[in-house]
Coordinates of C-alpha atoms and ligand atoms in Angstrom, one line a residue:
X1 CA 35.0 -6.9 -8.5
X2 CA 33.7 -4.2 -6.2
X3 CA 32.2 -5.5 -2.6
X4 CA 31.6 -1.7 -1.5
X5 CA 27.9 -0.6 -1.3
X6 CA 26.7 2.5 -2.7
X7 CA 26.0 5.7 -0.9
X8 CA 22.0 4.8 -2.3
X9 CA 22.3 1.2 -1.1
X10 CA 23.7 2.3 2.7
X11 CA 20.5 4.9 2.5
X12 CA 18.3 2.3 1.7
X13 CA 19.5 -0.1 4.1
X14 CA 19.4 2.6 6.7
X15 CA 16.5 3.3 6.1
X16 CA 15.2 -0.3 6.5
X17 CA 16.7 -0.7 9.8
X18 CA 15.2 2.6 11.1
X19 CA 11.7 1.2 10.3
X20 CA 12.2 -2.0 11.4
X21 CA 13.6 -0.5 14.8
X22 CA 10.9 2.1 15.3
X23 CA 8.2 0.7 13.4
X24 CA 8.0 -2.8 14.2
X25 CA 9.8 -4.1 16.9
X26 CA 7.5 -2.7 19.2
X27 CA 3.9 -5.2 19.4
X28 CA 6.4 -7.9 17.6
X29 CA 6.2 -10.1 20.5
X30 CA 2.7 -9.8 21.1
X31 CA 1.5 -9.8 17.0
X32 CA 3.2 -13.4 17.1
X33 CA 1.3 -14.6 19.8
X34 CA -2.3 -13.6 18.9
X35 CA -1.0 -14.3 15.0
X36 CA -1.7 -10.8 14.5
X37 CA -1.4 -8.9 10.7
X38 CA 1.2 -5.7 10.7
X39 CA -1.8 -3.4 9.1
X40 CA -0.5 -0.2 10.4
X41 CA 3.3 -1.1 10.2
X42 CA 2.5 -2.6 6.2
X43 CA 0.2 0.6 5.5
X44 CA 3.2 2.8 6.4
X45 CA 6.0 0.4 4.7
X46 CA 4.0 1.3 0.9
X47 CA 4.1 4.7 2.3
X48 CA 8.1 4.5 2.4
X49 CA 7.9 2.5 -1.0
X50 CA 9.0 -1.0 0.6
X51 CA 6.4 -2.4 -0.8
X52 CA 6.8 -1.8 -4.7
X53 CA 10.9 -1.0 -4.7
X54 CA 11.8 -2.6 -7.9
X55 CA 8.7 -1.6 -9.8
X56 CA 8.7 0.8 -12.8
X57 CA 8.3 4.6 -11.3
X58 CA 5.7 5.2 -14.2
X59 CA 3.5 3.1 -12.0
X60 CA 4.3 4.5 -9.0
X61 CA 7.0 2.0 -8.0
X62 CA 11.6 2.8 -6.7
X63 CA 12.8 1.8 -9.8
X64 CA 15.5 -0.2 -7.8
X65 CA 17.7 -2.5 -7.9
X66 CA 17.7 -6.2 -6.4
X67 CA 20.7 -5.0 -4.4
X68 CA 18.3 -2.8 -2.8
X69 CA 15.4 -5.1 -2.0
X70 CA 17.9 -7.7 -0.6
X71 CA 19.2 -5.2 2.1
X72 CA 15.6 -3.8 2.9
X73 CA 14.6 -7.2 3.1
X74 CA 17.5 -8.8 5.4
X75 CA 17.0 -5.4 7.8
X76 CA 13.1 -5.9 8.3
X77 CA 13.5 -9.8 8.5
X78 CA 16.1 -8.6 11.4
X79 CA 13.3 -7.7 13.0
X80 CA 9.7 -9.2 12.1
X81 CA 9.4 -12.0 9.3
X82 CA 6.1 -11.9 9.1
X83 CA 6.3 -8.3 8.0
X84 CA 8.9 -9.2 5.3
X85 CA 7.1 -11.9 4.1
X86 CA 4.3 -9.5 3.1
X87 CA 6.8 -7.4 1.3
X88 CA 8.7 -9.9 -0.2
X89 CA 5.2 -11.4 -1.8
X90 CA 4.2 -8.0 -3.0
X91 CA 7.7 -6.8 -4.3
X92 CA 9.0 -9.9 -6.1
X93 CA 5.8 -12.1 -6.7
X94 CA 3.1 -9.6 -7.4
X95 CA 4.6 -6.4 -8.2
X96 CA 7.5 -8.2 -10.1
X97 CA 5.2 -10.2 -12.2
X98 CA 2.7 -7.7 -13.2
X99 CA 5.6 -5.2 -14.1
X100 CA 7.6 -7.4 -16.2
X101 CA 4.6 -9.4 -18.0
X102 CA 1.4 -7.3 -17.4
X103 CA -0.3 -5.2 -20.1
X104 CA -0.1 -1.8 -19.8
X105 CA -3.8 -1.8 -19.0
X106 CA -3.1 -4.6 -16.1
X107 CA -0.5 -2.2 -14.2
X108 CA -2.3 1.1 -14.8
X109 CA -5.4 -0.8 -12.9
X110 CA -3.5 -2.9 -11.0
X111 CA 0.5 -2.2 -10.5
X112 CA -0.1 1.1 -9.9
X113 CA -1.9 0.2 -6.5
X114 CA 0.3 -2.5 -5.4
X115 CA 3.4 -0.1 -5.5
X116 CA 2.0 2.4 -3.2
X117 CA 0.2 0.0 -0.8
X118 CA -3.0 1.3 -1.7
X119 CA -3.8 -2.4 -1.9
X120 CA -2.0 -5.8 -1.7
X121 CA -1.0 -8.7 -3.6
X122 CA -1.1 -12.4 -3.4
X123 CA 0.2 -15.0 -5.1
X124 CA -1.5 -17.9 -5.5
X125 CA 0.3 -21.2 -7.1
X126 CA -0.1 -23.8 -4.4
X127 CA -3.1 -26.1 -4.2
X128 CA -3.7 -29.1 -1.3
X129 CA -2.0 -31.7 -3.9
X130 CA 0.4 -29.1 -5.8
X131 CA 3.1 -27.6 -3.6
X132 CA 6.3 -28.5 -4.9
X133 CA 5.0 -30.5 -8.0
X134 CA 3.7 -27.4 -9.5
X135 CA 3.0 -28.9 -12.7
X136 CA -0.1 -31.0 -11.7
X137 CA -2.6 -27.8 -11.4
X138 CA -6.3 -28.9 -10.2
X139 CA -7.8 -25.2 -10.6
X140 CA -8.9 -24.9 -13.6
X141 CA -10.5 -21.6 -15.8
X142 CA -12.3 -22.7 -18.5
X143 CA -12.4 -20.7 -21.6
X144 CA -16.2 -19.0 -22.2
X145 CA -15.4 -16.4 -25.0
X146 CA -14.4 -12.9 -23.8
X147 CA -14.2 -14.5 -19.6
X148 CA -12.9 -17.4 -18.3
X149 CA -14.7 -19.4 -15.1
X150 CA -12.3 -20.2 -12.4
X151 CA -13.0 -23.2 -9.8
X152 CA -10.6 -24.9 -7.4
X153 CA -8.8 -24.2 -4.2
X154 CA -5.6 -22.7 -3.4
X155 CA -3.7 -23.6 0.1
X156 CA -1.0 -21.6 2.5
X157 CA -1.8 -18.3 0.5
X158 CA 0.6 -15.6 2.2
X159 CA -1.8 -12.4 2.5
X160 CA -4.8 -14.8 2.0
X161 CA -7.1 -12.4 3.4
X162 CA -5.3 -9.4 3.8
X163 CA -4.6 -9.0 -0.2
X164 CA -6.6 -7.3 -2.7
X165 CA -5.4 -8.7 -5.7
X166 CA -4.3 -12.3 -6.6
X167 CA -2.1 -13.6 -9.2
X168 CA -3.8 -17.3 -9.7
X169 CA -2.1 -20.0 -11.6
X170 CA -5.1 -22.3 -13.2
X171 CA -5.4 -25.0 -15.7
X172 CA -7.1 -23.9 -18.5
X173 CA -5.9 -26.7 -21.0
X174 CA -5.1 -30.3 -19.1
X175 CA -4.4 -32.1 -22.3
X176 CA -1.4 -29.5 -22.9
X177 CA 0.0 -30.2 -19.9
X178 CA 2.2 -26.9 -18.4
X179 CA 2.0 -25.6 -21.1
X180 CA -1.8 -25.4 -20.9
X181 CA -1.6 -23.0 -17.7
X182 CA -2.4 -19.3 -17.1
X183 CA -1.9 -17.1 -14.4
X184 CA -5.4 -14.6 -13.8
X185 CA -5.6 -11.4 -12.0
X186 CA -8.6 -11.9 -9.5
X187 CA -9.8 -9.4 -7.2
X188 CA -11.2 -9.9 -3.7
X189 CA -15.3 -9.8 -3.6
X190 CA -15.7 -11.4 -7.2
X191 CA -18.7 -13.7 -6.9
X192 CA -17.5 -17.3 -5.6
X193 CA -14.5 -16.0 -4.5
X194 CA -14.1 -17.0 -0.8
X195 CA -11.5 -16.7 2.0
X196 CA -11.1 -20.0 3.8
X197 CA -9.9 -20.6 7.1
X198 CA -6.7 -18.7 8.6
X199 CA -3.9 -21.1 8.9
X200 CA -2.0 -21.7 12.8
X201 CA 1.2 -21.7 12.1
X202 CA 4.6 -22.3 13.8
X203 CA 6.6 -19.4 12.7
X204 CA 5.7 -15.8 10.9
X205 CA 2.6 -15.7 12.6
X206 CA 1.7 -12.6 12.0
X207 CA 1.3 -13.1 8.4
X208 CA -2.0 -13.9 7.3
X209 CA -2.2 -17.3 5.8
X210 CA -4.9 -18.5 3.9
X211 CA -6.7 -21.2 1.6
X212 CA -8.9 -19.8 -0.9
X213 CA -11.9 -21.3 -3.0
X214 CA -13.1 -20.4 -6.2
X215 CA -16.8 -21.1 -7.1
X216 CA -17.3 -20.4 -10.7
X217 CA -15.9 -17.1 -10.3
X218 CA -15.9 -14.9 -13.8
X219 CA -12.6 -13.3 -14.7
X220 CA -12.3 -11.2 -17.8
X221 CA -10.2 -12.2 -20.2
X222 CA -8.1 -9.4 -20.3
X223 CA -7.2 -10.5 -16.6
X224 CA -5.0 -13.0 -18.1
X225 CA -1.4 -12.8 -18.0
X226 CA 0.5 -13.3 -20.9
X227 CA 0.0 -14.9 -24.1
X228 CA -2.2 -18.4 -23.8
X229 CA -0.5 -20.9 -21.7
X230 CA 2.3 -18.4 -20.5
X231 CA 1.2 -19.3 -17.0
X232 CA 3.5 -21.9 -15.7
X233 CA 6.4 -19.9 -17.2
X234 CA 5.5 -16.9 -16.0
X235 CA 4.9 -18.6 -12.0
X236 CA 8.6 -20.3 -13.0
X237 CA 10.3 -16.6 -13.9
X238 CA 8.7 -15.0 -10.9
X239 CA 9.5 -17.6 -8.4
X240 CA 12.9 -18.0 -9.5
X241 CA 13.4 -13.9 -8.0
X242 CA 11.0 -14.3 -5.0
X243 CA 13.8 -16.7 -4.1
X244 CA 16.3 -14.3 -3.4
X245 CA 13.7 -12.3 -1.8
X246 CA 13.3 -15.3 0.6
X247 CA 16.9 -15.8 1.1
X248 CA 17.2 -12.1 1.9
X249 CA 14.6 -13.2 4.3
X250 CA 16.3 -15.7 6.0
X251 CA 19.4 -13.7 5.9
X252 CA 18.2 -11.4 7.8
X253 CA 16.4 -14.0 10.9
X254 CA 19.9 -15.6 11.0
X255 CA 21.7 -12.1 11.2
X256 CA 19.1 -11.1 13.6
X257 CA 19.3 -13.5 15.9
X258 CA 23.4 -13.4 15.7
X259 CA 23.2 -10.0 16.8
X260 CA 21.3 -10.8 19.8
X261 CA 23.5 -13.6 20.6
X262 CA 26.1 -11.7 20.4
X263 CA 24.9 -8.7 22.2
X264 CA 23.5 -11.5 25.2
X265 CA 26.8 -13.0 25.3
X266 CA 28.7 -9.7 26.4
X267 CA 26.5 -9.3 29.1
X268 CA 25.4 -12.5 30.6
X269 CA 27.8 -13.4 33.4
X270 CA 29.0 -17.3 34.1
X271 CA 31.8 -18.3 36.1
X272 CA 33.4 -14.6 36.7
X273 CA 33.3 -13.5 33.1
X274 CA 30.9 -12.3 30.3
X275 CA 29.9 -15.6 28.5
X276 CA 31.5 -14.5 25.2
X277 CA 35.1 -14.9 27.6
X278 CA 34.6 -18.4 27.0
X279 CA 35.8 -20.2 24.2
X280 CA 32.5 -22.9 23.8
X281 CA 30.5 -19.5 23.4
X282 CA 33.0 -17.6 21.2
X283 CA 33.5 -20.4 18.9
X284 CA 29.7 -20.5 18.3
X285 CA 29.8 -17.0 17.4
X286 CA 32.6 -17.4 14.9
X287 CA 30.9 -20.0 13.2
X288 CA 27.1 -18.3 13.3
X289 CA 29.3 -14.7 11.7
X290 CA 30.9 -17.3 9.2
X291 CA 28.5 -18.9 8.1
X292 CA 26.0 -15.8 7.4
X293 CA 29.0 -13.9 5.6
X294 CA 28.8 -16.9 2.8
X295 CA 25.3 -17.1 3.2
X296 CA 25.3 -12.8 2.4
X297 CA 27.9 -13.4 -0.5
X298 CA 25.4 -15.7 -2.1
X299 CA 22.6 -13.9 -1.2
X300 CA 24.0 -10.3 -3.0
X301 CA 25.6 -12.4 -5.9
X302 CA 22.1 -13.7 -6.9
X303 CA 21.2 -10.5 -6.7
X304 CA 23.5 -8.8 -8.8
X305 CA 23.0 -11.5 -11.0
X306 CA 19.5 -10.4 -11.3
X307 CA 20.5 -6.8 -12.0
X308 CA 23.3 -7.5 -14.7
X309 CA 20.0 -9.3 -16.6
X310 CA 22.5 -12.6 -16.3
X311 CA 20.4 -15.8 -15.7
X312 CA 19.7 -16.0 -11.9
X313 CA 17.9 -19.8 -11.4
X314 CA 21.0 -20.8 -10.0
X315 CA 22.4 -18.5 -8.3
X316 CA 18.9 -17.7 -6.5
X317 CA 18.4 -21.5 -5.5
X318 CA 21.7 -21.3 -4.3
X319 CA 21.2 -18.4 -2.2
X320 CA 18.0 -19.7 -0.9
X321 CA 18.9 -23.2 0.1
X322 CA 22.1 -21.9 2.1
X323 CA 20.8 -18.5 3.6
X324 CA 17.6 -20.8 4.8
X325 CA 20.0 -23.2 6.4
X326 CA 22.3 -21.0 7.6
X327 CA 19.0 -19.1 9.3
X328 CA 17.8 -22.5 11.1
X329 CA 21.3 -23.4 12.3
X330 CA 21.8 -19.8 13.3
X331 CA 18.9 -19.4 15.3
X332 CA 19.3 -22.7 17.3
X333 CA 22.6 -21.4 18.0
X334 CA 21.3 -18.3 19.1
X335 CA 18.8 -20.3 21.5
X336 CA 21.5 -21.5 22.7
X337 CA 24.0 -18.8 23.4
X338 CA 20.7 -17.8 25.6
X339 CA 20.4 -20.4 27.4
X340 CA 16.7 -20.5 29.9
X341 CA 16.5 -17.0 28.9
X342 CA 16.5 -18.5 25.1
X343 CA 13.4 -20.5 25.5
X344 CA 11.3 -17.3 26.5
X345 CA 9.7 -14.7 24.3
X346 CA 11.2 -11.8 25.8
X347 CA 14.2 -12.4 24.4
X348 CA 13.3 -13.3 20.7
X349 CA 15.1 -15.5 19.6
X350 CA 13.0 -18.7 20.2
X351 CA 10.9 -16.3 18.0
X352 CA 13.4 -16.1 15.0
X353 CA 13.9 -19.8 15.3
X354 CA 10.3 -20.7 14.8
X355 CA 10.3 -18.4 11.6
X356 CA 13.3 -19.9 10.4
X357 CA 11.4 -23.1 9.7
X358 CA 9.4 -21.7 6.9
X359 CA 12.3 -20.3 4.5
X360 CA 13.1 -23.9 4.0
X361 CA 9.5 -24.5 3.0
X362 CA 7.8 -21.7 1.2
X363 CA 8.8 -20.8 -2.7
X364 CA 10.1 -24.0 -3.2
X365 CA 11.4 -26.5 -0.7
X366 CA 15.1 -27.1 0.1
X367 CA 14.6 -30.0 -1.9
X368 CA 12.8 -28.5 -4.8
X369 CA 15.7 -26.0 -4.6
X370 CA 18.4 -29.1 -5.1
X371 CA 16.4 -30.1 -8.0
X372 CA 16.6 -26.6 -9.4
X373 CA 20.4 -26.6 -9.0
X374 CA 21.7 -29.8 -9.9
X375 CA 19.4 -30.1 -13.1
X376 CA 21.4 -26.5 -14.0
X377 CA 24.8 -27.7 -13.1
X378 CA 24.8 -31.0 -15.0
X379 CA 22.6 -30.2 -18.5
X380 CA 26.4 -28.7 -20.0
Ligands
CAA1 N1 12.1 -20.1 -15.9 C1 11.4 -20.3 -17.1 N2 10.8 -21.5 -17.4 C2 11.0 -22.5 -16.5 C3 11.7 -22.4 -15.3 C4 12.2 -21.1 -15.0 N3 12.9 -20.8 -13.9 N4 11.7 -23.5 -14.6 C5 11.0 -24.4 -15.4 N5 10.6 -23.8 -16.5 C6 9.8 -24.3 -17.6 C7 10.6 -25.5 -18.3 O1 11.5 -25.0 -19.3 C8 9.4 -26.3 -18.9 O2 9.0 -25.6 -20.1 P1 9.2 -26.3 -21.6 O3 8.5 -27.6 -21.5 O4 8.6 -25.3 -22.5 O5 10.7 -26.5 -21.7 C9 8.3 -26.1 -17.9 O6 8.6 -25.0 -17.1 C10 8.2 -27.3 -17.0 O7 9.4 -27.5 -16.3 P2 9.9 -28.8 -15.7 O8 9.8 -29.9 -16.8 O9 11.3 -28.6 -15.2 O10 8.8 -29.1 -14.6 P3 8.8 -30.0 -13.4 O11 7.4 -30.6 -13.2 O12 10.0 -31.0 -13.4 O13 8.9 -29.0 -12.2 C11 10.0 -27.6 -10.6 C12 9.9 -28.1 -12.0 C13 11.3 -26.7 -10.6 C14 10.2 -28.7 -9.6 C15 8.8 -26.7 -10.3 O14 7.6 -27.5 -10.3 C16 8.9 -26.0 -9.0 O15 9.6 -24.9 -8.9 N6 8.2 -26.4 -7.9 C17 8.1 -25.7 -6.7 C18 7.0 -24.7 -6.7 C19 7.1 -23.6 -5.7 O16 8.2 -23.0 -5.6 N7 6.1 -23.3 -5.0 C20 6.1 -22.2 -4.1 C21 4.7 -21.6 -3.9 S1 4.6 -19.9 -3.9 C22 4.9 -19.4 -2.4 O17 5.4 -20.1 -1.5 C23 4.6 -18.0 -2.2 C24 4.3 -17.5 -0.8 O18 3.2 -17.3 -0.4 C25 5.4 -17.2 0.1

């Protein structure tokens, strides 16, 4: 067992934190409050290859490992989750999915673009009466010959109008079920294809959030993913490693707003002495490094898992459920530690705490998450 990091992973992670230091903490504050999209910041992350790190180099993605991603990830989150959010839905939805499962034709026109940041991805699953029951799909793409015509609506689309390319998960067989389920490449400006409203949201508000409708909107055939009813599987597999993206997420908002806490509490004077001098603050800074050095450990295990080629269901839900927990508890610790200064945007934490929220919520609920696990542990 080996806990040291590479020389390539401390580059990486480096690298990560430079960016997220120079690049987008400035105009954090004030993206969040006007729910303002990173364009510049995300143009220039596909620029540094954040956007398409695990991707095949042949289509102009790293060729990295999860190990990689997952300290990218928790040193951007750090900073701005609604930035990380954009790269972990392009890296280990999109990119992911097309990379492992696309035809060679589907990532030379597609991939290839994604890696770079030429254009952006979107993954679109969720519909207004199938979030965590993913099963009961009301989109539907009906089979015409060499197309198919899509109709439905999907809700709380991360890059809903920012993306160029979606990855939609339709029924195209009811009576088979899941198993009569595709997943479609569809590209933004396709007649019917419409952007609905922008969501206003609690946390991550400067991602871009999005229903979508589709009005008998013609996709070509060879925009399917997969073999015929591949597409539930194939929204499972990818999900299952945009989970440890999203852990790595809210690793890093709970690590980020430790290290603010921390940094607060050696400076903020109360009774004669720096607040960390006394014991009800230290002892909340023990807990808050604690409890994000598990949630780390599980974090990097699920992705090692991922890069050994072991199964990683488990060990990803696992990661996701604590690191998520570990970033709300965090941050209202962190709120705390702050005191009056807590509650105000200057200071952002109340910031991170309000992003928080959502890694509970989006790729599978905590509780979808539970399901996940204890269905694994108890089938042997
Ligand atoms: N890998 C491969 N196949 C899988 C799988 C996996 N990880 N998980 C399930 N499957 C397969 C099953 O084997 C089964 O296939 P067979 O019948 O051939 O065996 C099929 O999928 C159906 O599985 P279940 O019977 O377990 O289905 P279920 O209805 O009980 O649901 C669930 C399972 C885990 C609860 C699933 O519905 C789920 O994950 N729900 C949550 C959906 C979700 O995460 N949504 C997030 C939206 S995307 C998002 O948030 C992105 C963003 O913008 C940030």
């Amino acid at each position: 067992m080996d806990f040291k990091l590479t020389e390539e992973h401390i580059m990486i992670r480096d690298a990560a934190r430079d960016f997220a230091r120079t690049e987008l903490l400035p105009g954090v504050i004030e993206r969040d409050e006007k729910q303002e999209f990173p364009a510049e910041q995300v143009k220039k992350m596909g620029e540094l290859g954040f956007l398409g790190m695990m991707a095949s180099p042949e289509y102009g993605g790293g060729g990295m490992d999860t190990i990689s991603y997952v300290l990218a990830m928790e040193e951007i989150s750090k900073i701005d989750a609604s930035a990380s959010v954009v790269m972990s839905v392009n890296n280990s939805l999109v990119c992911w999915g097309l990379d492992t499962y696309g035809s060679p034709e589907q990532k030379e026109k597609y991939l290839s673009k994604l890696t770079t940041g030429e254009k952006l991805g979107a993954f679109c699953l969720s519909e207004p009466e199938a979030g965590s029951d993913a099963t009961s799909q009301k989109t539907t793409a009906i089979d015409k010959g060499d197309h198919y015509i899509l109709n439905g609506t999907k809700n709380w689309i991360t890059n809903g109008n920012s993306a160029d390319f979606y990855l939609v998960i339709a029924q195209t067989d009811r009576e088979k079920k899941h198993k009569g389920i595709n997943a479609f490449i569809v590209e933004k400006g396709w007649e019917g294809f419409e952007v609905g409203p922008k969501e206003q949201k609690l946390g991550i508000r400067g991602s871009d959030t999005h229903s979508l409708n589709f009005n008998d909107v013609k996709v070509p055939k060879e925009n399917r993913i997969g073999e015929d009813g591949f597409g539930f599987k194939f929204a499972m597999k990818t999900l299952s490693g945009g989970r440890i993206g999203i852990a790595a997420q809210a690793l890093g908002i709970a690590a980020g707003a430790y290290e603010l806490a921390k940094d607060y509490s050696k400076q903020r004077k109360a009774f004669g002495t720096e607040i960390c001098n006394h014991q009800a603050i230290a002892f909340k800074l023990a807990d808050m490094h604690t409890s994000i050095e598990a949630a780390r450990h599980l974090v990097m295990k699920a992705a090692w898992d991922k890069d050994q080629k072991q199964n990683y269901d488990l060990s990803g839900a696992m990661a996701k459920l604590e690191a998520s927990k570990v970033a709300m508890d965090v941050t209202v610790e962190a709120v705390q530690v702050h005191g009056g200064n807590g509650y105000v945007k200057e200071y952002h934490v109340e910031r991170l705490m309000r992003d928080a929220k959502i890694t509970q919520i989006y790729e599978g609920t905590s509780e979808i998450q539970k399901i996940v696990i204890s269905r694994s542990i108890l089938k042997d």
